[in-house]
Amino acid sequence: MDTQPRYTLGDRQDDGRYPVTVDNTTEAGYVYRRHGSWYGVMPGQTEARRPDRFQAAYHLVRLIDAGHRPAEKAGLRLTSAARDLLISPHLRLTAPNIVRASEATARLAELGWRPLTGYPGADQSWRMACLLGCGWKGTRFWSHLRGRNGDNTPRPMCRHRGCIPQSQHADRIAAVATQAPDCTCEFKHVTTVVEAITYLPLALSAEANGWYSTAVHLARLLGPCPAASVRAKALRTALDDIL
């Protein structure tokens, strides 16, 4: 590896990506960390797993030297804001991952949180906003909020530094939590098992048609909705039936 790297790592983005520029001129893709490993991604090429961010970035240098460039169409699909706000592009778009994302976003709504990026997976940092009136935005781990080892108590109990007093949490959460029995949105979301069985496969098959089709179907399954908890239960039942 060169003493003076030919790549430049940009600042960490909200979704955990570090943009990579080669030779100070060519935007090559990005690197990100997941489960202890680093991945180098050039849209349109197979991503490479490496032990650290530097080797992951250097993988993109080699791709540039081999004549590859980020594919505009693939990059558009991978970086679509509509899709990324629902589920992280780092996750495989599978039925179990969609159902887990639905359950996680529904639980956040019940606890007074609003996700600012797509569901990243159980043990990954997730950018979100606290809805209890303090204005806080930052990253939390979903695995901490859902509880662990059979204990469903979210942690930490104080939520975050600078939040309102813990004694006020229950009343404030009850005021902002959304747990309606049915969807009242202009764009109809899934709330029944029949609908879940219909739209879950459509979201998966839509990916082959591009990011827009995928985002539309995913919006029915993961978009903000006052009946998010009902939807999550319907999707879980549908998944058990499908599998």
PDB file of C-alpha atoms in Angstrom:
ATOM      1  CA  MET A   1       0.000   0.000   0.000  1.00  0.00           C
ATOM      2  CA  ASP A   2       1.299   3.470  -0.873  1.00  0.00           C
ATOM      3  CA  THR A   3       2.885   5.587   1.864  1.00  0.00           C
ATOM      4  CA  GLN A   4       0.774   8.538   0.727  1.00  0.00           C
ATOM      5  CA  PRO A   5      -2.780   7.249   0.167  1.00  0.00           C
ATOM      6  CA  ARG A   6      -4.305   8.112  -3.174  1.00  0.00           C
ATOM      7  CA  TYR A   7      -7.752   8.183  -1.632  1.00  0.00           C
ATOM      8  CA  THR A   8      -9.494  10.741   0.561  1.00  0.00           C
ATOM      9  CA  LEU A   9     -12.113   9.738   3.112  1.00  0.00           C
ATOM     10  CA  GLY A  10     -14.946  12.225   3.536  1.00  0.00           C
ATOM     11  CA  ASP A  11     -16.798  12.933   6.751  1.00  0.00           C
ATOM     12  CA  ARG A  12     -19.044  10.232   8.161  1.00  0.00           C
ATOM     13  CA  GLN A  13     -22.590  10.561   6.819  1.00  0.00           C
ATOM     14  CA  ASP A  14     -25.749  10.026   8.845  1.00  0.00           C
ATOM     15  CA  ASP A  15     -26.123   6.528   7.390  1.00  0.00           C
ATOM     16  CA  GLY A  16     -22.571   5.544   8.423  1.00  0.00           C
ATOM     17  CA  ARG A  17     -20.945   5.913   5.002  1.00  0.00           C
ATOM     18  CA  TYR A  18     -17.586   7.597   4.387  1.00  0.00           C
ATOM     19  CA  PRO A  19     -17.391   8.930   0.793  1.00  0.00           C
ATOM     20  CA  VAL A  20     -14.158   8.042  -1.007  1.00  0.00           C
ATOM     21  CA  THR A  21     -12.434  10.242  -3.580  1.00  0.00           C
ATOM     22  CA  VAL A  22      -9.450   8.890  -5.557  1.00  0.00           C
ATOM     23  CA  ASP A  23      -6.577  11.160  -6.635  1.00  0.00           C
ATOM     24  CA  ASN A  24      -8.549  14.143  -5.307  1.00  0.00           C
ATOM     25  CA  THR A  25     -10.724  14.171  -8.424  1.00  0.00           C
ATOM     26  CA  THR A  26     -12.674  10.932  -8.888  1.00  0.00           C
ATOM     27  CA  GLU A  27     -15.646  10.056  -6.682  1.00  0.00           C
ATOM     28  CA  ALA A  28     -15.244   6.311  -6.343  1.00  0.00           C
ATOM     29  CA  GLY A  29     -17.942   5.254  -3.883  1.00  0.00           C
ATOM     30  CA  TYR A  30     -17.881   4.856  -0.131  1.00  0.00           C
ATOM     31  CA  VAL A  31     -16.799   2.652   2.763  1.00  0.00           C
ATOM     32  CA  TYR A  32     -18.795   1.654   5.821  1.00  0.00           C
ATOM     33  CA  ARG A  33     -18.377  -0.515   8.907  1.00  0.00           C
ATOM     34  CA  ARG A  34     -20.669  -3.389   9.812  1.00  0.00           C
ATOM     35  CA  HIS A  35     -20.268  -6.111  12.451  1.00  0.00           C
ATOM     36  CA  GLY A  36     -16.566  -5.426  12.939  1.00  0.00           C
ATOM     37  CA  SER A  37     -15.629  -5.457   9.249  1.00  0.00           C
ATOM     38  CA  TRP A  38     -15.269  -2.676   6.701  1.00  0.00           C
ATOM     39  CA  TYR A  39     -16.731  -2.695   3.203  1.00  0.00           C
ATOM     40  CA  GLY A  40     -15.659  -0.823   0.095  1.00  0.00           C
ATOM     41  CA  VAL A  41     -18.551  -0.061  -2.252  1.00  0.00           C
ATOM     42  CA  MET A  42     -18.472   1.249  -5.799  1.00  0.00           C
ATOM     43  CA  PRO A  43     -22.087   1.372  -7.090  1.00  0.00           C
ATOM     44  CA  GLY A  44     -22.458  -1.174  -9.848  1.00  0.00           C
ATOM     45  CA  GLN A  45     -19.593  -3.365  -8.562  1.00  0.00           C
ATOM     46  CA  THR A  46     -19.559  -6.124  -5.961  1.00  0.00           C
ATOM     47  CA  GLU A  47     -18.673  -4.681  -2.553  1.00  0.00           C
ATOM     48  CA  ALA A  48     -15.500  -5.946  -0.875  1.00  0.00           C
ATOM     49  CA  ARG A  49     -15.094  -6.890   2.778  1.00  0.00           C
ATOM     50  CA  ARG A  50     -11.836  -5.745   4.403  1.00  0.00           C
ATOM     51  CA  PRO A  51     -10.442  -5.671   7.980  1.00  0.00           C
ATOM     52  CA  ASP A  52     -10.198  -1.858   8.204  1.00  0.00           C
ATOM     53  CA  ARG A  53     -11.440   1.306   6.505  1.00  0.00           C
ATOM     54  CA  PHE A  54      -8.113   1.992   4.809  1.00  0.00           C
ATOM     55  CA  GLN A  55      -7.956  -1.331   2.977  1.00  0.00           C
ATOM     56  CA  ALA A  56     -11.630  -0.945   2.083  1.00  0.00           C
ATOM     57  CA  ALA A  57     -10.895   2.465   0.590  1.00  0.00           C
ATOM     58  CA  TYR A  58      -7.860   1.128  -1.267  1.00  0.00           C
ATOM     59  CA  HIS A  59     -10.112  -1.470  -2.888  1.00  0.00           C
ATOM     60  CA  LEU A  60     -11.831   1.453  -4.614  1.00  0.00           C
ATOM     61  CA  VAL A  61      -8.463   2.774  -5.791  1.00  0.00           C
ATOM     62  CA  ARG A  62      -7.795  -0.569  -7.485  1.00  0.00           C
ATOM     63  CA  LEU A  63     -11.206  -0.488  -9.153  1.00  0.00           C
ATOM     64  CA  ILE A  64     -10.520   2.996 -10.509  1.00  0.00           C
ATOM     65  CA  ASP A  65      -7.090   1.874 -11.784  1.00  0.00           C
ATOM     66  CA  ALA A  66      -8.774  -1.080 -13.507  1.00  0.00           C
ATOM     67  CA  GLY A  67     -10.978   1.341 -15.435  1.00  0.00           C
ATOM     68  CA  HIS A  68     -14.183   0.967 -13.426  1.00  0.00           C
ATOM     69  CA  ARG A  69     -16.376   3.913 -12.531  1.00  0.00           C
ATOM     70  CA  PRO A  70     -19.502   4.117 -10.333  1.00  0.00           C
ATOM     71  CA  ALA A  71     -22.547   3.081 -12.343  1.00  0.00           C
ATOM     72  CA  GLU A  72     -24.968   6.010 -12.405  1.00  0.00           C
ATOM     73  CA  LYS A  73     -28.088   3.839 -12.509  1.00  0.00           C
ATOM     74  CA  ALA A  74     -26.920   1.532  -9.739  1.00  0.00           C
ATOM     75  CA  GLY A  75     -25.772   4.470  -7.680  1.00  0.00           C
ATOM     76  CA  LEU A  76     -29.154   6.141  -8.034  1.00  0.00           C
ATOM     77  CA  ARG A  77     -30.871   3.028  -6.717  1.00  0.00           C
ATOM     78  CA  LEU A  78     -28.456   2.635  -3.826  1.00  0.00           C
ATOM     79  CA  THR A  79     -28.546   6.252  -2.725  1.00  0.00           C
ATOM     80  CA  SER A  80     -32.234   6.999  -3.296  1.00  0.00           C
ATOM     81  CA  ALA A  81     -33.401   9.148  -0.382  1.00  0.00           C
ATOM     82  CA  ALA A  82     -36.867   7.610  -0.500  1.00  0.00           C
ATOM     83  CA  ARG A  83     -35.578   4.077  -0.057  1.00  0.00           C
ATOM     84  CA  ASP A  84     -32.806   4.947   2.390  1.00  0.00           C
ATOM     85  CA  LEU A  85     -35.243   6.656   4.775  1.00  0.00           C
ATOM     86  CA  LEU A  86     -37.087   3.355   5.138  1.00  0.00           C
ATOM     87  CA  ILE A  87     -34.392   0.687   5.273  1.00  0.00           C
ATOM     88  CA  SER A  88     -30.620   0.954   5.069  1.00  0.00           C
ATOM     89  CA  PRO A  89     -29.076   0.078   1.691  1.00  0.00           C
ATOM     90  CA  HIS A  90     -26.497  -1.880   3.706  1.00  0.00           C
ATOM     91  CA  LEU A  91     -29.170  -4.450   4.527  1.00  0.00           C
ATOM     92  CA  ARG A  92     -30.255  -7.071   2.037  1.00  0.00           C
ATOM     93  CA  LEU A  93     -33.821  -6.422   0.933  1.00  0.00           C
ATOM     94  CA  THR A  94     -35.423  -9.612   2.240  1.00  0.00           C
ATOM     95  CA  ALA A  95     -38.830 -10.354   3.744  1.00  0.00           C
ATOM     96  CA  PRO A  96     -37.414 -10.937   7.268  1.00  0.00           C
ATOM     97  CA  ASN A  97     -35.445  -7.664   7.156  1.00  0.00           C
ATOM     98  CA  ILE A  98     -38.513  -5.715   6.022  1.00  0.00           C
ATOM     99  CA  VAL A  99     -40.602  -7.215   8.834  1.00  0.00           C
ATOM    100  CA  ARG A 100     -37.892  -6.457  11.414  1.00  0.00           C
ATOM    101  CA  ALA A 101     -37.715  -2.892  10.101  1.00  0.00           C
ATOM    102  CA  SER A 102     -41.482  -2.561  10.453  1.00  0.00           C
ATOM    103  CA  GLU A 103     -41.395  -3.857  14.023  1.00  0.00           C
ATOM    104  CA  ALA A 104     -38.513  -1.573  14.948  1.00  0.00           C
ATOM    105  CA  THR A 105     -40.087   1.595  13.520  1.00  0.00           C
ATOM    106  CA  ALA A 106     -43.405   0.759  15.175  1.00  0.00           C
ATOM    107  CA  ARG A 107     -41.717   0.300  18.533  1.00  0.00           C
ATOM    108  CA  LEU A 108     -39.859   3.609  18.146  1.00  0.00           C
ATOM    109  CA  ALA A 109     -43.209   5.345  17.611  1.00  0.00           C
ATOM    110  CA  GLU A 110     -44.555   3.703  20.773  1.00  0.00           C
ATOM    111  CA  LEU A 111     -41.543   4.962  22.740  1.00  0.00           C
ATOM    112  CA  GLY A 112     -41.558   8.534  21.440  1.00  0.00           C
ATOM    113  CA  TRP A 113     -38.724   8.359  18.885  1.00  0.00           C
ATOM    114  CA  ARG A 114     -38.681   9.258  15.179  1.00  0.00           C
ATOM    115  CA  PRO A 115     -36.125   7.600  12.883  1.00  0.00           C
ATOM    116  CA  LEU A 116     -34.146   9.996  10.693  1.00  0.00           C
ATOM    117  CA  THR A 117     -32.569   7.269   8.548  1.00  0.00           C
ATOM    118  CA  GLY A 118     -33.656   3.825   7.433  1.00  0.00           C
ATOM    119  CA  TYR A 119     -33.626   0.807   9.731  1.00  0.00           C
ATOM    120  CA  PRO A 120     -29.957  -0.282   9.892  1.00  0.00           C
ATOM    121  CA  GLY A 121     -30.222  -3.662  11.624  1.00  0.00           C
ATOM    122  CA  ALA A 122     -30.310  -4.739  15.255  1.00  0.00           C
ATOM    123  CA  ASP A 123     -26.740  -3.981  16.308  1.00  0.00           C
ATOM    124  CA  GLN A 124     -26.041  -0.876  14.261  1.00  0.00           C
ATOM    125  CA  SER A 125     -26.254   2.779  15.261  1.00  0.00           C
ATOM    126  CA  TRP A 126     -29.476   4.452  14.111  1.00  0.00           C
ATOM    127  CA  ARG A 127     -29.962   8.186  13.793  1.00  0.00           C
ATOM    128  CA  MET A 128     -33.218   9.360  15.377  1.00  0.00           C
ATOM    129  CA  ALA A 129     -34.965  12.259  17.082  1.00  0.00           C
ATOM    130  CA  CYS A 130     -36.470  12.314  20.563  1.00  0.00           C
ATOM    131  CA  LEU A 131     -40.112  13.444  20.477  1.00  0.00           C
ATOM    132  CA  LEU A 132     -40.472  14.366  24.149  1.00  0.00           C
ATOM    133  CA  GLY A 133     -39.946  18.074  23.538  1.00  0.00           C
ATOM    134  CA  CYS A 134     -36.198  18.362  24.131  1.00  0.00           C
ATOM    135  CA  GLY A 135     -35.212  18.637  20.448  1.00  0.00           C
ATOM    136  CA  TRP A 136     -32.453  16.024  20.715  1.00  0.00           C
ATOM    137  CA  LYS A 137     -31.143  14.283  17.588  1.00  0.00           C
ATOM    138  CA  GLY A 138     -28.412  11.679  17.569  1.00  0.00           C
ATOM    139  CA  THR A 139     -27.618   7.995  17.212  1.00  0.00           C
ATOM    140  CA  ARG A 140     -28.864   5.130  19.354  1.00  0.00           C
ATOM    141  CA  PHE A 141     -28.645   1.354  19.047  1.00  0.00           C
ATOM    142  CA  TRP A 142     -31.947  -0.387  18.347  1.00  0.00           C
ATOM    143  CA  SER A 143     -30.730  -3.382  20.354  1.00  0.00           C
ATOM    144  CA  HIS A 144     -30.572  -1.110  23.428  1.00  0.00           C
ATOM    145  CA  LEU A 145     -34.016   0.396  22.867  1.00  0.00           C
ATOM    146  CA  ARG A 146     -35.743  -2.950  22.373  1.00  0.00           C
ATOM    147  CA  GLY A 147     -34.141  -4.489  25.471  1.00  0.00           C
ATOM    148  CA  ARG A 148     -32.119  -7.655  25.670  1.00  0.00           C
ATOM    149  CA  ASN A 149     -32.143 -11.140  27.177  1.00  0.00           C
ATOM    150  CA  GLY A 150     -35.898 -11.193  27.659  1.00  0.00           C
ATOM    151  CA  ASP A 151     -36.033  -7.765  29.304  1.00  0.00           C
ATOM    152  CA  ASN A 152     -37.958  -5.358  27.056  1.00  0.00           C
ATOM    153  CA  THR A 153     -37.052  -2.257  29.098  1.00  0.00           C
ATOM    154  CA  PRO A 154     -35.403   0.364  26.851  1.00  0.00           C
ATOM    155  CA  ARG A 155     -31.990   1.595  27.982  1.00  0.00           C
ATOM    156  CA  PRO A 156     -30.701   3.922  29.167  1.00  0.00           C
ATOM    157  CA  MET A 157     -33.660   4.864  31.356  1.00  0.00           C
ATOM    158  CA  CYS A 158     -32.711   8.546  31.038  1.00  0.00           C
ATOM    159  CA  ARG A 159     -33.040   8.253  27.199  1.00  0.00           C
ATOM    160  CA  HIS A 160     -30.196  10.692  26.516  1.00  0.00           C
ATOM    161  CA  ARG A 161     -28.325  13.603  28.032  1.00  0.00           C
ATOM    162  CA  GLY A 162     -30.441  16.749  28.213  1.00  0.00           C
ATOM    163  CA  CYS A 163     -33.819  15.000  27.951  1.00  0.00           C
ATOM    164  CA  ILE A 164     -36.764  16.052  30.104  1.00  0.00           C
ATOM    165  CA  PRO A 165     -36.830  14.624  33.675  1.00  0.00           C
ATOM    166  CA  GLN A 166     -37.446  10.892  33.797  1.00  0.00           C
ATOM    167  CA  SER A 167     -40.513  11.431  35.988  1.00  0.00           C
ATOM    168  CA  GLN A 168     -42.198  13.122  33.011  1.00  0.00           C
ATOM    169  CA  HIS A 169     -41.390  10.445  30.451  1.00  0.00           C
ATOM    170  CA  ALA A 170     -44.514   8.299  30.820  1.00  0.00           C
ATOM    171  CA  ASP A 171     -46.972  11.194  30.414  1.00  0.00           C
ATOM    172  CA  ARG A 172     -45.068  12.711  27.500  1.00  0.00           C
ATOM    173  CA  ILE A 173     -44.727   9.371  25.705  1.00  0.00           C
ATOM    174  CA  ALA A 174     -48.450   8.739  26.125  1.00  0.00           C
ATOM    175  CA  ALA A 175     -49.103  12.126  24.495  1.00  0.00           C
ATOM    176  CA  VAL A 176     -46.882  11.617  21.447  1.00  0.00           C
ATOM    177  CA  ALA A 177     -46.974   7.847  20.894  1.00  0.00           C
ATOM    178  CA  THR A 178     -48.982   6.750  17.849  1.00  0.00           C
ATOM    179  CA  GLN A 179     -50.880   3.482  18.236  1.00  0.00           C
ATOM    180  CA  ALA A 180     -54.020   3.902  16.125  1.00  0.00           C
ATOM    181  CA  PRO A 181     -56.047   0.798  15.180  1.00  0.00           C
ATOM    182  CA  ASP A 182     -56.160   1.673  11.475  1.00  0.00           C
ATOM    183  CA  CYS A 183     -54.351   3.723   8.835  1.00  0.00           C
ATOM    184  CA  THR A 184     -55.807   7.206   8.327  1.00  0.00           C
ATOM    185  CA  CYS A 185     -53.104   8.364   5.902  1.00  0.00           C
ATOM    186  CA  GLU A 186     -53.853   9.645   2.388  1.00  0.00           C
ATOM    187  CA  PHE A 187     -51.381   7.046   1.096  1.00  0.00           C
ATOM    188  CA  LYS A 188     -52.855   3.737   2.330  1.00  0.00           C
ATOM    189  CA  HIS A 189     -50.484   1.608   4.380  1.00  0.00           C
ATOM    190  CA  VAL A 190     -50.718  -2.094   5.068  1.00  0.00           C
ATOM    191  CA  THR A 191     -52.742  -2.972   8.189  1.00  0.00           C
ATOM    192  CA  THR A 192     -54.157  -6.467   7.530  1.00  0.00           C
ATOM    193  CA  VAL A 193     -52.559  -9.860   7.027  1.00  0.00           C
ATOM    194  CA  VAL A 194     -54.119 -10.144   3.563  1.00  0.00           C
ATOM    195  CA  GLU A 195     -52.573  -6.830   2.519  1.00  0.00           C
ATOM    196  CA  ALA A 196     -49.238  -7.845   4.031  1.00  0.00           C
ATOM    197  CA  ILE A 197     -49.215 -11.115   2.096  1.00  0.00           C
ATOM    198  CA  THR A 198     -49.938  -9.115  -1.082  1.00  0.00           C
ATOM    199  CA  TYR A 199     -47.469  -6.252  -0.725  1.00  0.00           C
ATOM    200  CA  LEU A 200     -44.499  -7.954   0.931  1.00  0.00           C
ATOM    201  CA  PRO A 201     -43.644 -10.028  -2.183  1.00  0.00           C
ATOM    202  CA  LEU A 202     -44.280  -6.979  -4.395  1.00  0.00           C
ATOM    203  CA  ALA A 203     -41.676  -4.968  -2.491  1.00  0.00           C
ATOM    204  CA  LEU A 204     -39.133  -7.725  -3.008  1.00  0.00           C
ATOM    205  CA  SER A 205     -39.845  -8.200  -6.726  1.00  0.00           C
ATOM    206  CA  ALA A 206     -39.877  -4.437  -7.317  1.00  0.00           C
ATOM    207  CA  GLU A 207     -36.162  -4.110  -6.622  1.00  0.00           C
ATOM    208  CA  ALA A 208     -35.379  -5.490 -10.074  1.00  0.00           C
ATOM    209  CA  ASN A 209     -37.338  -2.580 -11.577  1.00  0.00           C
ATOM    210  CA  GLY A 210     -35.304   0.128  -9.864  1.00  0.00           C
ATOM    211  CA  TRP A 211     -35.282   2.255  -6.745  1.00  0.00           C
ATOM    212  CA  TYR A 212     -38.528   4.144  -7.466  1.00  0.00           C
ATOM    213  CA  SER A 213     -40.702   1.030  -7.699  1.00  0.00           C
ATOM    214  CA  THR A 214     -39.025  -0.412  -4.616  1.00  0.00           C
ATOM    215  CA  ALA A 215     -39.536   2.787  -2.617  1.00  0.00           C
ATOM    216  CA  VAL A 216     -43.233   2.978  -3.470  1.00  0.00           C
ATOM    217  CA  HIS A 217     -43.930  -0.553  -2.275  1.00  0.00           C
ATOM    218  CA  LEU A 218     -41.688  -0.179   0.764  1.00  0.00           C
ATOM    219  CA  ALA A 219     -43.577   2.974   1.723  1.00  0.00           C
ATOM    220  CA  ARG A 220     -46.713   0.878   2.255  1.00  0.00           C
ATOM    221  CA  LEU A 221     -44.772  -1.413   4.559  1.00  0.00           C
ATOM    222  CA  LEU A 222     -42.435   0.978   6.372  1.00  0.00           C
ATOM    223  CA  GLY A 223     -43.603   4.566   5.871  1.00  0.00           C
ATOM    224  CA  PRO A 224     -44.730   6.623   8.898  1.00  0.00           C
ATOM    225  CA  CYS A 225     -48.275   5.674   9.896  1.00  0.00           C
ATOM    226  CA  PRO A 226     -50.363   5.992  13.087  1.00  0.00           C
ATOM    227  CA  ALA A 227     -51.188   2.293  12.739  1.00  0.00           C
ATOM    228  CA  ALA A 228     -47.535   1.204  12.550  1.00  0.00           C
ATOM    229  CA  SER A 229     -47.931  -1.261  15.429  1.00  0.00           C
ATOM    230  CA  VAL A 230     -50.934  -2.935  13.780  1.00  0.00           C
ATOM    231  CA  ARG A 231     -49.008  -3.116  10.513  1.00  0.00           C
ATOM    232  CA  ALA A 232     -45.989  -4.716  12.167  1.00  0.00           C
ATOM    233  CA  LYS A 233     -48.139  -7.466  13.681  1.00  0.00           C
ATOM    234  CA  ALA A 234     -49.807  -8.112  10.320  1.00  0.00           C
ATOM    235  CA  LEU A 235     -46.436  -8.340   8.575  1.00  0.00           C
ATOM    236  CA  ARG A 236     -45.065 -10.736  11.198  1.00  0.00           C
ATOM    237  CA  THR A 237     -48.087 -13.020  10.748  1.00  0.00           C
ATOM    238  CA  ALA A 238     -47.768 -12.788   6.965  1.00  0.00           C
ATOM    239  CA  LEU A 239     -44.070 -13.652   7.131  1.00  0.00           C
ATOM    240  CA  ASP A 240     -44.812 -16.778   9.148  1.00  0.00           C
ATOM    241  CA  ASP A 241     -47.416 -17.777   6.530  1.00  0.00           C
ATOM    242  CA  ILE A 242     -45.096 -17.060   3.578  1.00  0.00           C
ATOM    243  CA  LEU A 243     -42.138 -18.921   5.061  1.00  0.00           C
TER     244      LEU A 243
END
